PDB file of C-alpha atoms in Angstrom:
ATOM      1  CA  UNK A   2      -6.949  17.247 -53.455  1.00  0.00           C
ATOM      2  CA  UNK A   3      -4.397  14.455 -54.168  1.00  0.00           C
ATOM      3  CA  UNK A   4      -2.799  12.103 -51.741  1.00  0.00           C
ATOM      4  CA  UNK A   5       0.326  13.088 -51.147  1.00  0.00           C
ATOM      5  CA  UNK A   6      -1.067  17.029 -51.000  1.00  0.00           C
ATOM      6  CA  UNK A   7      -1.556  15.474 -46.802  1.00  0.00           C
ATOM      7  CA  UNK A   8       2.380  14.762 -46.896  1.00  0.00           C
ATOM      8  CA  UNK A   9       3.900  16.529 -48.965  1.00  0.00           C
ATOM      9  CA  UNK A  10       4.432  20.399 -49.805  1.00  0.00           C
ATOM     10  CA  UNK A  11       2.665  21.188 -52.769  1.00  0.00           C
ATOM     11  CA  UNK A  12       4.809  21.164 -55.646  1.00  0.00           C
ATOM     12  CA  UNK A  13       3.511  24.380 -57.557  1.00  0.00           C
ATOM     13  CA  UNK A  14       2.421  26.413 -54.533  1.00  0.00           C
ATOM     14  CA  UNK A  15       4.561  24.758 -51.853  1.00  0.00           C
ATOM     15  CA  UNK A  16       2.395  24.936 -50.048  1.00  0.00           C
ATOM     16  CA  UNK A  17       3.077  22.959 -46.896  1.00  0.00           C
ATOM     17  CA  UNK A  18       1.196  19.322 -46.337  1.00  0.00           C
ATOM     18  CA  UNK A  19      -2.279  19.864 -45.375  1.00  0.00           C
ATOM     19  CA  UNK A  20      -1.487  17.135 -41.968  1.00  0.00           C
ATOM     20  CA  UNK A  21       1.225  20.225 -40.404  1.00  0.00           C
ATOM     21  CA  UNK A  22      -1.941  22.937 -41.623  1.00  0.00           C
ATOM     22  CA  UNK A  23      -2.870  24.837 -39.536  1.00  0.00           C
ATOM     23  CA  UNK A  24      -5.358  22.543 -40.827  1.00  0.00           C
ATOM     24  CA  UNK A  25      -3.841  19.330 -40.137  1.00  0.00           C
ATOM     25  CA  UNK A  26      -3.763  20.919 -36.364  1.00  0.00           C
ATOM     26  CA  UNK A  27      -7.833  21.289 -36.600  1.00  0.00           C
ATOM     27  CA  UNK A  28      -7.460  17.187 -37.358  1.00  0.00           C
ATOM     28  CA  UNK A  29      -5.669  16.275 -34.365  1.00  0.00           C
ATOM     29  CA  UNK A  30      -7.671  18.174 -31.889  1.00  0.00           C
ATOM     30  CA  UNK A  31     -10.881  16.593 -33.155  1.00  0.00           C
ATOM     31  CA  UNK A  32      -9.441  13.396 -32.871  1.00  0.00           C
ATOM     32  CA  UNK A  33      -8.788  14.083 -29.606  1.00  0.00           C
ATOM     33  CA  UNK A  34     -12.151  14.889 -28.894  1.00  0.00           C
ATOM     34  CA  UNK A  35     -13.880  12.137 -30.320  1.00  0.00           C
ATOM     35  CA  UNK A  36     -11.177   9.804 -28.218  1.00  0.00           C
ATOM     36  CA  UNK A  37     -12.084  11.167 -25.270  1.00  0.00           C
ATOM     37  CA  UNK A  38     -15.926  10.732 -26.166  1.00  0.00           C
ATOM     38  CA  UNK A  39     -15.532   6.735 -27.234  1.00  0.00           C
ATOM     39  CA  UNK A  40     -13.997   6.805 -23.451  1.00  0.00           C
ATOM     40  CA  UNK A  41     -17.057   7.804 -22.034  1.00  0.00           C
ATOM     41  CA  UNK A  42     -19.668   5.727 -24.810  1.00  0.00           C
ATOM     42  CA  UNK A  43     -17.048   2.499 -23.986  1.00  0.00           C
ATOM     43  CA  UNK A  44     -17.441   2.903 -19.987  1.00  0.00           C
ATOM     44  CA  UNK A  45     -21.122   3.400 -20.422  1.00  0.00           C
ATOM     45  CA  UNK A  46     -21.874   1.006 -22.477  1.00  0.00           C
ATOM     46  CA  UNK A  47     -19.063  -2.011 -21.394  1.00  0.00           C
ATOM     47  CA  UNK A  48     -18.297  -0.497 -17.741  1.00  0.00           C
ATOM     48  CA  UNK A  49     -14.534  -2.020 -16.430  1.00  0.00           C
ATOM     49  CA  UNK A  50     -13.488  -2.294 -19.827  1.00  0.00           C
ATOM     50  CA  UNK A  51     -11.411   1.187 -19.214  1.00  0.00           C
ATOM     51  CA  UNK A  52      -8.868   1.660 -16.062  1.00  0.00           C
ATOM     52  CA  UNK A  53      -6.043   2.171 -14.607  1.00  0.00           C
ATOM     53  CA  UNK A  54      -3.231  -1.043 -13.306  1.00  0.00           C
ATOM     54  CA  UNK A  55      -2.293  -0.154 -10.018  1.00  0.00           C
ATOM     55  CA  UNK A  56       0.694  -1.567  -7.915  1.00  0.00           C
ATOM     56  CA  UNK A  57      -0.457  -0.266  -4.780  1.00  0.00           C
ATOM     57  CA  UNK A  58       0.172  -1.063  -1.082  1.00  0.00           C
ATOM     58  CA  UNK A  59      -1.058  -0.053   2.182  1.00  0.00           C
ATOM     59  CA  UNK A  60       1.720  -1.010   3.803  1.00  0.00           C
ATOM     60  CA  UNK A  61       3.555   0.700   1.737  1.00  0.00           C
ATOM     61  CA  UNK A  62       1.449   4.255   2.225  1.00  0.00           C
ATOM     62  CA  UNK A  63       2.384   3.431   5.062  1.00  0.00           C
ATOM     63  CA  UNK A  64       5.602   3.634   5.135  1.00  0.00           C
ATOM     64  CA  UNK A  65       6.162   6.464   3.501  1.00  0.00           C
ATOM     65  CA  UNK A  66       4.123   8.886   5.175  1.00  0.00           C
ATOM     66  CA  UNK A  67       6.303   7.348   8.143  1.00  0.00           C
ATOM     67  CA  UNK A  68       9.364   8.594   5.828  1.00  0.00           C
ATOM     68  CA  UNK A  69       8.048  11.477   5.154  1.00  0.00           C
ATOM     69  CA  UNK A  70       7.495  12.826   9.515  1.00  0.00           C
ATOM     70  CA  UNK A  71      10.314  10.724  10.578  1.00  0.00           C
ATOM     71  CA  UNK A  72      11.923  14.244   7.526  1.00  0.00           C
ATOM     72  CA  UNK A  73      10.453  16.151  10.183  1.00  0.00           C
ATOM     73  CA  UNK A  74      11.544  14.488  13.433  1.00  0.00           C
ATOM     74  CA  UNK A  75       7.387  13.704  14.119  1.00  0.00           C
ATOM     75  CA  UNK A  76       7.063  10.296  15.378  1.00  0.00           C
ATOM     76  CA  UNK A  77       5.189   8.003  13.099  1.00  0.00           C
ATOM     77  CA  UNK A  78       1.927   6.920  13.143  1.00  0.00           C
ATOM     78  CA  UNK A  79       0.843   2.795  13.868  1.00  0.00           C
ATOM     79  CA  UNK A  80      -1.200   1.624  12.264  1.00  0.00           C
ATOM     80  CA  UNK A  81      -5.042   0.685  13.594  1.00  0.00           C
ATOM     81  CA  UNK A  82      -6.938  -2.191  12.738  1.00  0.00           C
ATOM     82  CA  UNK A  83     -10.237  -0.308  13.724  1.00  0.00           C
ATOM     83  CA  UNK A  84      -8.735   2.525  11.408  1.00  0.00           C
ATOM     84  CA  UNK A  85      -8.055   0.216   8.551  1.00  0.00           C
ATOM     85  CA  UNK A  86     -12.192  -1.041   8.677  1.00  0.00           C
ATOM     86  CA  UNK A  87     -12.903   2.513   8.947  1.00  0.00           C
ATOM     87  CA  UNK A  88     -11.334   3.565   5.991  1.00  0.00           C
ATOM     88  CA  UNK A  89     -12.132  -0.009   4.057  1.00  0.00           C
ATOM     89  CA  UNK A  90     -16.403   1.313   4.339  1.00  0.00           C
ATOM     90  CA  UNK A  91     -15.868   4.864   3.142  1.00  0.00           C
ATOM     91  CA  UNK A  92     -14.103   3.100   0.481  1.00  0.00           C
ATOM     92  CA  UNK A  93     -16.418  -0.003  -0.531  1.00  0.00           C
ATOM     93  CA  UNK A  94     -19.462   3.716   0.134  1.00  0.00           C
ATOM     94  CA  UNK A  95     -17.695   5.220  -2.379  1.00  0.00           C
ATOM     95  CA  UNK A  96     -17.997   2.247  -4.833  1.00  0.00           C
ATOM     96  CA  UNK A  97     -21.345   1.749  -3.837  1.00  0.00           C
ATOM     97  CA  UNK A  98     -23.118   5.472  -3.927  1.00  0.00           C
ATOM     98  CA  UNK A  99     -20.430   6.122  -6.521  1.00  0.00           C
ATOM     99  CA  UNK A 100     -19.238   9.006  -6.197  1.00  0.00           C
ATOM    100  CA  UNK A 101     -16.038  10.714  -5.768  1.00  0.00           C
ATOM    101  CA  UNK A 102     -16.087  12.971  -2.441  1.00  0.00           C
ATOM    102  CA  UNK A 103     -15.299  13.749   1.094  1.00  0.00           C
ATOM    103  CA  UNK A 104     -19.119  12.887   1.527  1.00  0.00           C
ATOM    104  CA  UNK A 105     -21.237  11.198   0.613  1.00  0.00           C
ATOM    105  CA  UNK A 106     -24.793  11.617  -1.606  1.00  0.00           C
ATOM    106  CA  UNK A 107     -26.565   9.962   0.756  1.00  0.00           C
ATOM    107  CA  UNK A 108     -24.891  12.056   4.026  1.00  0.00           C
ATOM    108  CA  UNK A 109     -22.588   9.841   5.692  1.00  0.00           C
ATOM    109  CA  UNK A 110     -19.395  11.892   6.352  1.00  0.00           C
ATOM    110  CA  UNK A 111     -16.011  10.510   7.063  1.00  0.00           C
ATOM    111  CA  UNK A 112     -16.794  11.818  10.890  1.00  0.00           C
ATOM    112  CA  UNK A 113     -19.576   9.052  10.569  1.00  0.00           C
ATOM    113  CA  UNK A 114     -17.024   6.541   8.765  1.00  0.00           C
ATOM    114  CA  UNK A 115     -14.003   6.610  11.939  1.00  0.00           C
ATOM    115  CA  UNK A 116     -16.104   7.361  15.023  1.00  0.00           C
ATOM    116  CA  UNK A 117     -19.267   4.000  13.771  1.00  0.00           C
ATOM    117  CA  UNK A 118     -15.909   2.101  13.410  1.00  0.00           C
ATOM    118  CA  UNK A 119     -15.668   2.438  17.493  1.00  0.00           C
ATOM    119  CA  UNK A 120     -12.495   4.881  16.784  1.00  0.00           C
ATOM    120  CA  UNK A 121     -13.079   8.218  19.532  1.00  0.00           C
ATOM    121  CA  UNK A 122     -11.298  10.442  18.556  1.00  0.00           C
ATOM    122  CA  UNK A 123      -9.550  13.800  19.743  1.00  0.00           C
ATOM    123  CA  UNK A 124      -7.671  14.878  16.629  1.00  0.00           C
ATOM    124  CA  UNK A 125      -8.548  12.877  12.969  1.00  0.00           C
ATOM    125  CA  UNK A 126      -7.792  13.035   8.922  1.00  0.00           C
ATOM    126  CA  UNK A 127      -8.650  12.117   5.801  1.00  0.00           C
ATOM    127  CA  UNK A 128      -6.774  11.413   2.933  1.00  0.00           C
ATOM    128  CA  UNK A 129      -8.009  10.752  -0.834  1.00  0.00           C
ATOM    129  CA  UNK A 130      -6.162   9.866  -4.003  1.00  0.00           C
ATOM    130  CA  UNK A 131      -6.860   7.497  -7.165  1.00  0.00           C
ATOM    131  CA  UNK A 132      -6.369   6.151 -10.215  1.00  0.00           C
ATOM    132  CA  UNK A 133      -2.512   6.037  -9.180  1.00  0.00           C
ATOM    133  CA  UNK A 134       0.069   2.853 -10.481  1.00  0.00           C
ATOM    134  CA  UNK A 135       1.656   2.729  -6.747  1.00  0.00           C
ATOM    135  CA  UNK A 136       1.997   3.785  -4.071  1.00  0.00           C
ATOM    136  CA  UNK A 137       5.051   6.154  -4.166  1.00  0.00           C
ATOM    137  CA  UNK A 138       2.903   7.984  -6.527  1.00  0.00           C
ATOM    138  CA  UNK A 139       0.211   8.550  -3.616  1.00  0.00           C
ATOM    139  CA  UNK A 140       2.669  10.344  -1.593  1.00  0.00           C
ATOM    140  CA  UNK A 141       4.029  12.342  -3.591  1.00  0.00           C
ATOM    141  CA  UNK A 142       0.853  13.603  -4.562  1.00  0.00           C
ATOM    142  CA  UNK A 143      -0.145  13.868  -0.976  1.00  0.00           C
ATOM    143  CA  UNK A 144       2.947  15.636  -0.129  1.00  0.00           C
ATOM    144  CA  UNK A 145       2.557  18.328  -2.912  1.00  0.00           C
ATOM    145  CA  UNK A 146      -0.685  19.344  -2.091  1.00  0.00           C
ATOM    146  CA  UNK A 147      -0.164  21.199   1.359  1.00  0.00           C
ATOM    147  CA  UNK A 148      -4.253  20.728   2.372  1.00  0.00           C
ATOM    148  CA  UNK A 149      -2.845  16.931   2.299  1.00  0.00           C
ATOM    149  CA  UNK A 150       0.602  17.184   3.550  1.00  0.00           C
ATOM    150  CA  UNK A 151      -0.602  19.093   6.511  1.00  0.00           C
ATOM    151  CA  UNK A 152      -2.639  15.838   7.638  1.00  0.00           C
ATOM    152  CA  UNK A 153       0.659  13.812   6.298  1.00  0.00           C
ATOM    153  CA  UNK A 154       3.175  16.007   9.266  1.00  0.00           C
ATOM    154  CA  UNK A 155       0.186  16.371  12.275  1.00  0.00           C
ATOM    155  CA  UNK A 156       1.475  15.525  15.215  1.00  0.00           C
ATOM    156  CA  UNK A 157      -1.280  15.543  16.867  1.00  0.00           C
ATOM    157  CA  UNK A 158      -2.092  12.352  15.379  1.00  0.00           C
ATOM    158  CA  UNK A 159      -0.604   9.050  16.723  1.00  0.00           C
ATOM    159  CA  UNK A 160      -3.244   6.544  14.583  1.00  0.00           C
ATOM    160  CA  UNK A 161      -3.627   6.103  10.659  1.00  0.00           C
ATOM    161  CA  UNK A 162      -5.619   3.860   8.713  1.00  0.00           C
ATOM    162  CA  UNK A 163      -5.314   2.982   5.239  1.00  0.00           C
ATOM    163  CA  UNK A 164      -7.725   1.160   2.289  1.00  0.00           C
ATOM    164  CA  UNK A 165      -6.545   0.499  -0.772  1.00  0.00           C
ATOM    165  CA  UNK A 166     -10.011  -1.240  -3.097  1.00  0.00           C
ATOM    166  CA  UNK A 167     -11.118  -1.515  -6.714  1.00  0.00           C
ATOM    167  CA  UNK A 168     -13.620  -1.805  -8.227  1.00  0.00           C
ATOM    168  CA  UNK A 169     -16.334   0.509 -10.947  1.00  0.00           C
ATOM    169  CA  UNK A 170     -16.381   4.077  -9.867  1.00  0.00           C
ATOM    170  CA  UNK A 171     -18.524   6.176 -13.213  1.00  0.00           C
ATOM    171  CA  UNK A 172     -17.989   3.169 -15.053  1.00  0.00           C
ATOM    172  CA  UNK A 173     -14.273   2.450 -15.214  1.00  0.00           C
ATOM    173  CA  UNK A 174     -12.061   0.263 -13.049  1.00  0.00           C
ATOM    174  CA  UNK A 175     -10.779   2.230 -10.733  1.00  0.00           C
ATOM    175  CA  UNK A 176      -8.300   2.059  -7.583  1.00  0.00           C
ATOM    176  CA  UNK A 177      -9.009   4.142  -4.589  1.00  0.00           C
ATOM    177  CA  UNK A 178      -6.960   5.047  -1.835  1.00  0.00           C
ATOM    178  CA  UNK A 179      -8.436   6.251   1.957  1.00  0.00           C
ATOM    179  CA  UNK A 180      -5.975   7.187   4.238  1.00  0.00           C
ATOM    180  CA  UNK A 181      -7.225   8.177   7.890  1.00  0.00           C
ATOM    181  CA  UNK A 182      -5.137   9.546  11.064  1.00  0.00           C
ATOM    182  CA  UNK A 183      -6.766   9.550  14.404  1.00  0.00           C
ATOM    183  CA  UNK A 184      -5.657  10.109  18.018  1.00  0.00           C
ATOM    184  CA  UNK A 185      -7.246   9.496  21.208  1.00  0.00           C
ATOM    185  CA  UNK A 186      -5.103  11.300  23.659  1.00  0.00           C
ATOM    186  CA  UNK A 187      -6.820  14.002  25.502  1.00  0.00           C
ATOM    187  CA  UNK A 188      -9.960  12.354  24.343  1.00  0.00           C
ATOM    188  CA  UNK A 189     -12.772  15.210  24.866  1.00  0.00           C
ATOM    189  CA  UNK A 190     -10.218  17.534  26.903  1.00  0.00           C
ATOM    190  CA  UNK A 191     -11.517  19.656  24.092  1.00  0.00           C
ATOM    191  CA  UNK A 192     -13.942  19.342  20.988  1.00  0.00           C
ATOM    192  CA  UNK A 193     -13.462  16.633  18.810  1.00  0.00           C
ATOM    193  CA  UNK A 194     -11.913  17.416  15.168  1.00  0.00           C
ATOM    194  CA  UNK A 195     -11.115  16.683  12.296  1.00  0.00           C
ATOM    195  CA  UNK A 196      -9.468  18.114   9.585  1.00  0.00           C
ATOM    196  CA  UNK A 197     -10.434  17.577   6.023  1.00  0.00           C
ATOM    197  CA  UNK A 198      -9.093  18.646   3.056  1.00  0.00           C
ATOM    198  CA  UNK A 199      -7.497  21.237   4.943  1.00  0.00           C
ATOM    199  CA  UNK A 200     -11.100  22.713   6.686  1.00  0.00           C
ATOM    200  CA  UNK A 201     -11.337  21.441  10.220  1.00  0.00           C
ATOM    201  CA  UNK A 202     -14.463  20.641  11.290  1.00  0.00           C
ATOM    202  CA  UNK A 203     -15.488  20.889  15.119  1.00  0.00           C
ATOM    203  CA  UNK A 204     -17.344  17.569  16.261  1.00  0.00           C
ATOM    204  CA  UNK A 205     -20.661  17.574  18.642  1.00  0.00           C
ATOM    205  CA  UNK A 206     -19.829  15.341  20.981  1.00  0.00           C
ATOM    206  CA  UNK A 207     -23.320  14.274  21.142  1.00  0.00           C
ATOM    207  CA  UNK A 208     -21.833  12.169  18.196  1.00  0.00           C
ATOM    208  CA  UNK A 209     -20.183  10.018  20.067  1.00  0.00           C
ATOM    209  CA  UNK A 210     -23.431   8.887  21.597  1.00  0.00           C
ATOM    210  CA  UNK A 211     -24.150   7.000  18.172  1.00  0.00           C
ATOM    211  CA  UNK A 212     -23.523   3.460  18.346  1.00  0.00           C
ATOM    212  CA  UNK A 213     -21.305   1.406  15.229  1.00  0.00           C
ATOM    213  CA  UNK A 214     -22.344   2.186  12.436  1.00  0.00           C
ATOM    214  CA  UNK A 215     -24.363  -0.754  10.159  1.00  0.00           C
ATOM    215  CA  UNK A 216     -22.282   0.470   6.982  1.00  0.00           C
ATOM    216  CA  UNK A 217     -19.502   0.226   8.532  1.00  0.00           C
ATOM    217  CA  UNK A 218     -19.830  -2.825  11.186  1.00  0.00           C
ATOM    218  CA  UNK A 219     -20.798  -5.407   7.891  1.00  0.00           C
ATOM    219  CA  UNK A 220     -19.636  -4.026   4.927  1.00  0.00           C
ATOM    220  CA  UNK A 221     -18.407  -5.831   2.234  1.00  0.00           C
ATOM    221  CA  UNK A 222     -15.721  -4.617  -0.055  1.00  0.00           C
ATOM    222  CA  UNK A 223     -16.561  -4.794  -3.652  1.00  0.00           C
ATOM    223  CA  UNK A 224     -15.298  -9.154  -5.118  1.00  0.00           C
ATOM    224  CA  UNK A 225     -12.076  -8.480  -6.835  1.00  0.00           C
ATOM    225  CA  UNK A 226     -12.627  -7.237 -10.635  1.00  0.00           C
ATOM    226  CA  UNK A 227     -10.733  -8.098 -14.050  1.00  0.00           C
ATOM    227  CA  UNK A 228      -7.762  -6.281 -15.252  1.00  0.00           C
ATOM    228  CA  UNK A 229      -9.320  -3.265 -17.381  1.00  0.00           C
ATOM    229  CA  UNK A 230      -8.333  -4.576 -21.047  1.00  0.00           C
ATOM    230  CA  UNK A 231      -7.530  -0.125 -21.973  1.00  0.00           C
ATOM    231  CA  UNK A 232      -6.129   2.570 -19.694  1.00  0.00           C
ATOM    232  CA  UNK A 233      -7.695   5.525 -21.840  1.00  0.00           C
ATOM    233  CA  UNK A 234      -4.515   7.727 -19.856  1.00  0.00           C
ATOM    234  CA  UNK A 235      -1.993   5.512 -21.835  1.00  0.00           C
ATOM    235  CA  UNK A 236      -3.724   5.209 -25.129  1.00  0.00           C
ATOM    236  CA  UNK A 237      -3.967   9.008 -24.503  1.00  0.00           C
ATOM    237  CA  UNK A 238      -0.473   9.227 -24.625  1.00  0.00           C
ATOM    238  CA  UNK A 239       0.306   6.823 -27.407  1.00  0.00           C
ATOM    239  CA  UNK A 240      -1.848   9.115 -29.369  1.00  0.00           C
ATOM    240  CA  UNK A 241      -0.427  11.825 -28.252  1.00  0.00           C
ATOM    241  CA  UNK A 242       3.267  11.210 -29.010  1.00  0.00           C
ATOM    242  CA  UNK A 243       2.288   9.099 -32.362  1.00  0.00           C
ATOM    243  CA  UNK A 244       0.628  12.593 -33.317  1.00  0.00           C
ATOM    244  CA  UNK A 245       3.613  14.449 -32.434  1.00  0.00           C
ATOM    245  CA  UNK A 246       5.756  12.394 -34.108  1.00  0.00           C
ATOM    246  CA  UNK A 247       3.773  12.202 -37.285  1.00  0.00           C
ATOM    247  CA  UNK A 248       4.038  16.507 -37.402  1.00  0.00           C
ATOM    248  CA  UNK A 249       7.766  15.486 -36.360  1.00  0.00           C
ATOM    249  CA  UNK A 250       8.218  13.554 -39.552  1.00  0.00           C
ATOM    250  CA  UNK A 251       6.437  15.623 -41.498  1.00  0.00           C
ATOM    251  CA  UNK A 252       8.320  18.959 -40.723  1.00  0.00           C
ATOM    252  CA  UNK A 253      11.584  17.862 -41.799  1.00  0.00           C
ATOM    253  CA  UNK A 254      10.709  16.024 -45.001  1.00  0.00           C
ATOM    254  CA  UNK A 255       9.254  19.083 -45.786  1.00  0.00           C
ATOM    255  CA  UNK A 256      12.845  21.184 -44.866  1.00  0.00           C
ATOM    256  CA  UNK A 257      14.376  18.555 -46.930  1.00  0.00           C
ATOM    257  CA  UNK A 258      11.731  18.910 -49.942  1.00  0.00           C
ATOM    258  CA  UNK A 259      11.914  22.887 -49.774  1.00  0.00           C
ATOM    259  CA  UNK A 260      15.576  22.899 -49.215  1.00  0.00           C
ATOM    260  CA  UNK A 261      16.162  20.911 -52.651  1.00  0.00           C
ATOM    261  CA  UNK A 262      13.860  23.083 -54.505  1.00  0.00           C
ATOM    262  CA  UNK A 263      15.879  26.141 -53.720  1.00  0.00           C
ATOM    263  CA  UNK A 264      12.293  27.899 -52.301  1.00  0.00           C
ATOM    264  CA  UNK A 265      13.058  26.824 -48.425  1.00  0.00           C
ATOM    265  CA  UNK A 266      12.600  29.608 -45.615  1.00  0.00           C
ATOM    266  CA  UNK A 267      12.778  29.749 -41.896  1.00  0.00           C
ATOM    267  CA  UNK A 268       8.820  31.313 -41.143  1.00  0.00           C
ATOM    268  CA  UNK A 269       7.371  32.000 -38.050  1.00  0.00           C
ATOM    269  CA  UNK A 270       5.187  29.193 -39.185  1.00  0.00           C
ATOM    270  CA  UNK A 271       8.189  26.357 -38.314  1.00  0.00           C
ATOM    271  CA  UNK A 272       8.147  28.000 -35.005  1.00  0.00           C
ATOM    272  CA  UNK A 273       4.544  28.654 -33.902  1.00  0.00           C
ATOM    273  CA  UNK A 274       4.126  24.813 -34.917  1.00  0.00           C
ATOM    274  CA  UNK A 275       8.166  23.392 -32.992  1.00  0.00           C
ATOM    275  CA  UNK A 276       6.014  25.843 -29.554  1.00  0.00           C
ATOM    276  CA  UNK A 277       3.166  24.109 -30.340  1.00  0.00           C
ATOM    277  CA  UNK A 278       4.947  20.407 -29.948  1.00  0.00           C
ATOM    278  CA  UNK A 279       6.987  21.021 -27.344  1.00  0.00           C
ATOM    279  CA  UNK A 280       3.435  22.619 -25.255  1.00  0.00           C
ATOM    280  CA  UNK A 281       2.255  19.703 -25.531  1.00  0.00           C
ATOM    281  CA  UNK A 282       4.846  17.130 -25.356  1.00  0.00           C
ATOM    282  CA  UNK A 283       4.982  18.248 -21.721  1.00  0.00           C
ATOM    283  CA  UNK A 284       0.801  18.837 -21.510  1.00  0.00           C
ATOM    284  CA  UNK A 285       1.420  14.848 -22.008  1.00  0.00           C
ATOM    285  CA  UNK A 286       4.425  14.278 -20.107  1.00  0.00           C
ATOM    286  CA  UNK A 287       2.994  15.751 -17.064  1.00  0.00           C
ATOM    287  CA  UNK A 288      -0.760  14.090 -17.534  1.00  0.00           C
ATOM    288  CA  UNK A 289      -1.038  11.792 -14.911  1.00  0.00           C
ATOM    289  CA  UNK A 290      -4.348   9.412 -14.314  1.00  0.00           C
ATOM    290  CA  UNK A 291      -4.329  10.651 -10.482  1.00  0.00           C
ATOM    291  CA  UNK A 292      -6.211  12.431  -8.875  1.00  0.00           C
ATOM    292  CA  UNK A 293      -7.009  13.197  -4.609  1.00  0.00           C
ATOM    293  CA  UNK A 294      -9.239  14.968  -2.428  1.00  0.00           C
TER     294      UNK A 294
END
């Protein structure tokens, strides 16, 4: 196959350029699979090279949370140093045990960190987020999730604790955000309750007999991690949009050449290609590195 056939329609058969044929689409799919596999290999061989650089500020998270509460006429939650400590210990534990979940592989629970910090609650809740670029992105994602929003606008909560911690998770530089809510009002008037991802758990009263947990009292935040060299999500978008621009250019060239040859006719192939490009562009635009729990 001549090199020109990759980019231009065939002179004799007028067949489309290979790079805008269905075979070409398969090449692009394989390219993206190879890209994602490469990211996994880099994570394994060179932990910390990949990651997202965030500008999240815990004070801003508190401010944005209270803005959402005040929209509904609720009292603002007040930053609590003990809950801040519990949130930081939870974030440090996720990095230490290398997990992304409300419950640790070792069996530690969200209320272990809250109670272990010395905060005795009547009601409590936890929201998690990772790899968002800004504080606004984090709170928007939580508010778009019914179960996380339920925590943010819960009228029972009076206090809030926030931790924003960077470290390596699964070999990738990660920014973790832990948001903890609590209220000590009416303590033990009824069984203490924790809201985790929409699931309310009643905590046995004997849990309150525990002393401050060692992993909360003496936890150490990870040392500052260097700025990652590659943002895998941004790299995927750049490659994706570059491929789409190439396809659009080749489709326009195909249209012009075939018009000049007098053999052009609008076919379903053009509609299919532009439909594919539109769907791909929307997918890339909506793609975000952030996730919540």
